[in-house]
């Protein structure tokens, strides 16, 4: 669910905005998608770096932690491995299905979690 919430704030919004402009799509939706991506992607990176969360994860009160230590993972794991590599792999159509199918396994970790050595946990209340 967090992934769906995050889509408008992801590189996907930028790609759809560019494609929409190329195909003569409505100017307002093209601009909206481009603005969301241009503002959203850096904001997501800041949130991941600072909190180990994206907007979707923040709203759902979950966060990304290092699989071994259980604390917020380093920027390399959270951003480079978990997101950047995952976005590259999404270009391979079967990967999307396989990646998301792993969420139904016993430990509920997607392929991108295994690649990065991360897991998603419930967010503990802040004091």
Protein backbone atom coordinates (compact mmCIF):
# COMPACT_ATOMS: atom_id res chain seq x y z
CA UNK A 1 0.00 0.00 0.00
CA UNK A 2 2.85 2.41 0.83
CA UNK A 3 4.27 1.77 -2.66
CA UNK A 4 0.98 2.90 -4.23
CA UNK A 5 0.89 6.05 -2.07
CA UNK A 6 4.49 6.82 -3.07
CA UNK A 7 3.98 6.43 -6.84
CA UNK A 8 3.11 10.11 -7.54
CA UNK A 9 6.28 11.11 -5.63
CA UNK A 10 8.55 8.75 -7.55
CA UNK A 11 10.52 8.65 -10.77
CA UNK A 12 7.46 6.93 -12.29
CA UNK A 13 5.51 10.20 -12.07
CA UNK A 14 8.27 11.96 -13.97
CA UNK A 15 8.28 9.30 -16.72
CA UNK A 16 4.48 9.37 -17.04
CA UNK A 17 4.54 13.19 -17.13
CA UNK A 18 7.11 13.20 -19.96
CA UNK A 19 5.20 10.52 -21.90
CA UNK A 20 1.94 12.41 -21.40
CA UNK A 21 3.53 15.59 -22.78
CA UNK A 22 4.93 13.68 -25.78
CA UNK A 23 1.52 12.19 -26.54
CA UNK A 24 -0.27 15.53 -26.24
CA UNK A 25 -1.86 14.78 -22.89
CA UNK A 26 -3.70 17.42 -20.85
CA UNK A 27 -1.21 20.14 -19.89
CA UNK A 28 -2.45 20.44 -16.31
CA UNK A 29 -1.97 16.74 -15.50
CA UNK A 30 1.41 16.68 -17.24
CA UNK A 31 2.62 19.67 -15.22
CA UNK A 32 1.15 18.21 -12.01
CA UNK A 33 3.00 14.91 -12.51
CA UNK A 34 6.26 16.65 -13.33
CA UNK A 35 5.98 18.94 -10.29
CA UNK A 36 5.13 16.01 -8.02
CA UNK A 37 8.17 14.09 -9.25
CA UNK A 38 10.55 17.06 -9.13
CA UNK A 39 9.50 17.93 -5.57
CA UNK A 40 8.58 14.43 -4.42
CA UNK A 41 11.72 12.50 -5.31
CA UNK A 42 14.09 14.75 -3.29
CA UNK A 43 11.58 14.84 -0.41
CA UNK A 44 11.40 11.03 -0.39
CA UNK A 45 15.22 10.86 -0.33
CA UNK A 46 15.35 13.25 2.65
CA UNK A 47 12.72 11.23 4.52
CA UNK A 48 14.51 7.96 3.78
CA UNK A 49 17.80 9.38 4.95
CA UNK A 50 16.42 10.99 8.10
CA UNK A 51 13.63 8.63 9.18
CA UNK A 52 13.96 5.45 7.14
CA UNK A 53 10.50 6.18 5.73
CA UNK A 54 8.81 7.41 2.59
CA UNK A 55 5.59 9.43 2.61
CA UNK A 56 3.59 6.21 2.15
CA UNK A 57 5.41 4.45 4.97
CA UNK A 58 5.03 7.50 7.22
CA UNK A 59 1.26 7.54 6.62
CA UNK A 60 1.02 3.79 7.27
CA UNK A 61 3.29 4.05 10.32
CA UNK A 62 5.93 1.66 9.09
CA UNK A 63 9.65 2.13 8.49
CA UNK A 64 12.65 0.51 6.85
CA UNK A 65 15.31 -0.94 9.14
CA UNK A 66 18.50 -2.90 8.67
CA UNK A 67 17.63 -6.60 8.68
CA UNK A 68 20.47 -7.50 11.05
CA UNK A 69 20.49 -4.60 13.51
CA UNK A 70 16.83 -3.54 13.49
CA UNK A 71 17.76 0.15 13.32
CA UNK A 72 17.43 2.61 10.47
CA UNK A 73 19.72 1.42 7.74
CA UNK A 74 22.50 3.47 6.19
CA UNK A 75 21.75 5.67 3.19
CA UNK A 76 23.46 3.20 0.85
CA UNK A 77 21.06 0.40 1.81
CA UNK A 78 17.91 2.50 2.02
CA UNK A 79 18.35 4.61 -1.08
CA UNK A 80 20.89 3.06 -3.42
CA UNK A 81 20.17 -0.65 -3.00
CA UNK A 82 16.55 -0.62 -1.93
CA UNK A 83 15.23 2.09 -4.25
CA UNK A 84 17.65 2.91 -7.06
CA UNK A 85 18.49 -0.70 -7.93
CA UNK A 86 14.84 -1.65 -7.52
CA UNK A 87 13.74 1.08 -9.97
CA UNK A 88 16.23 -0.25 -12.51
CA UNK A 89 14.98 -3.81 -12.05
CA UNK A 90 11.37 -2.65 -12.52
CA UNK A 91 12.26 -2.18 -16.18
CA UNK A 92 12.22 -6.00 -16.40
CA UNK A 93 8.45 -6.71 -16.51
CA UNK A 94 8.35 -10.04 -14.59
CA UNK A 95 10.42 -8.51 -11.79
CA UNK A 96 7.55 -6.32 -10.57
CA UNK A 97 5.27 -9.32 -10.07
CA UNK A 98 7.98 -11.45 -8.48
CA UNK A 99 9.14 -8.63 -6.18
CA UNK A 100 5.64 -7.95 -4.86
CA UNK A 101 4.71 -11.64 -4.62
CA UNK A 102 7.43 -12.10 -1.99
CA UNK A 103 5.39 -9.94 0.43
CA UNK A 104 3.11 -12.97 0.92
CA UNK A 105 5.95 -15.18 2.17
CA UNK A 106 6.28 -15.95 5.87
CA UNK A 107 8.77 -13.15 6.65
CA UNK A 108 6.95 -10.62 4.42
CA UNK A 109 10.12 -9.28 2.73
CA UNK A 110 10.12 -8.30 -0.95
CA UNK A 111 13.01 -9.05 -3.29
CA UNK A 112 14.27 -5.47 -2.89
CA UNK A 113 14.47 -6.05 0.88
CA UNK A 114 16.69 -9.07 0.31
CA UNK A 115 18.87 -7.09 -2.12
CA UNK A 116 19.36 -4.31 0.40
CA UNK A 117 19.42 -6.35 3.61
CA UNK A 118 16.42 -4.46 4.97
CA UNK A 119 12.98 -5.17 6.34
CA UNK A 120 9.89 -3.09 7.02
CA UNK A 121 8.62 -2.89 10.59
CA UNK A 122 5.87 -1.11 12.47
CA UNK A 123 7.00 2.35 13.50
CA UNK A 124 7.52 2.72 17.22
CA UNK A 125 5.80 5.72 18.80
CA UNK A 126 8.03 8.74 19.22
CA UNK A 127 8.49 10.16 22.69
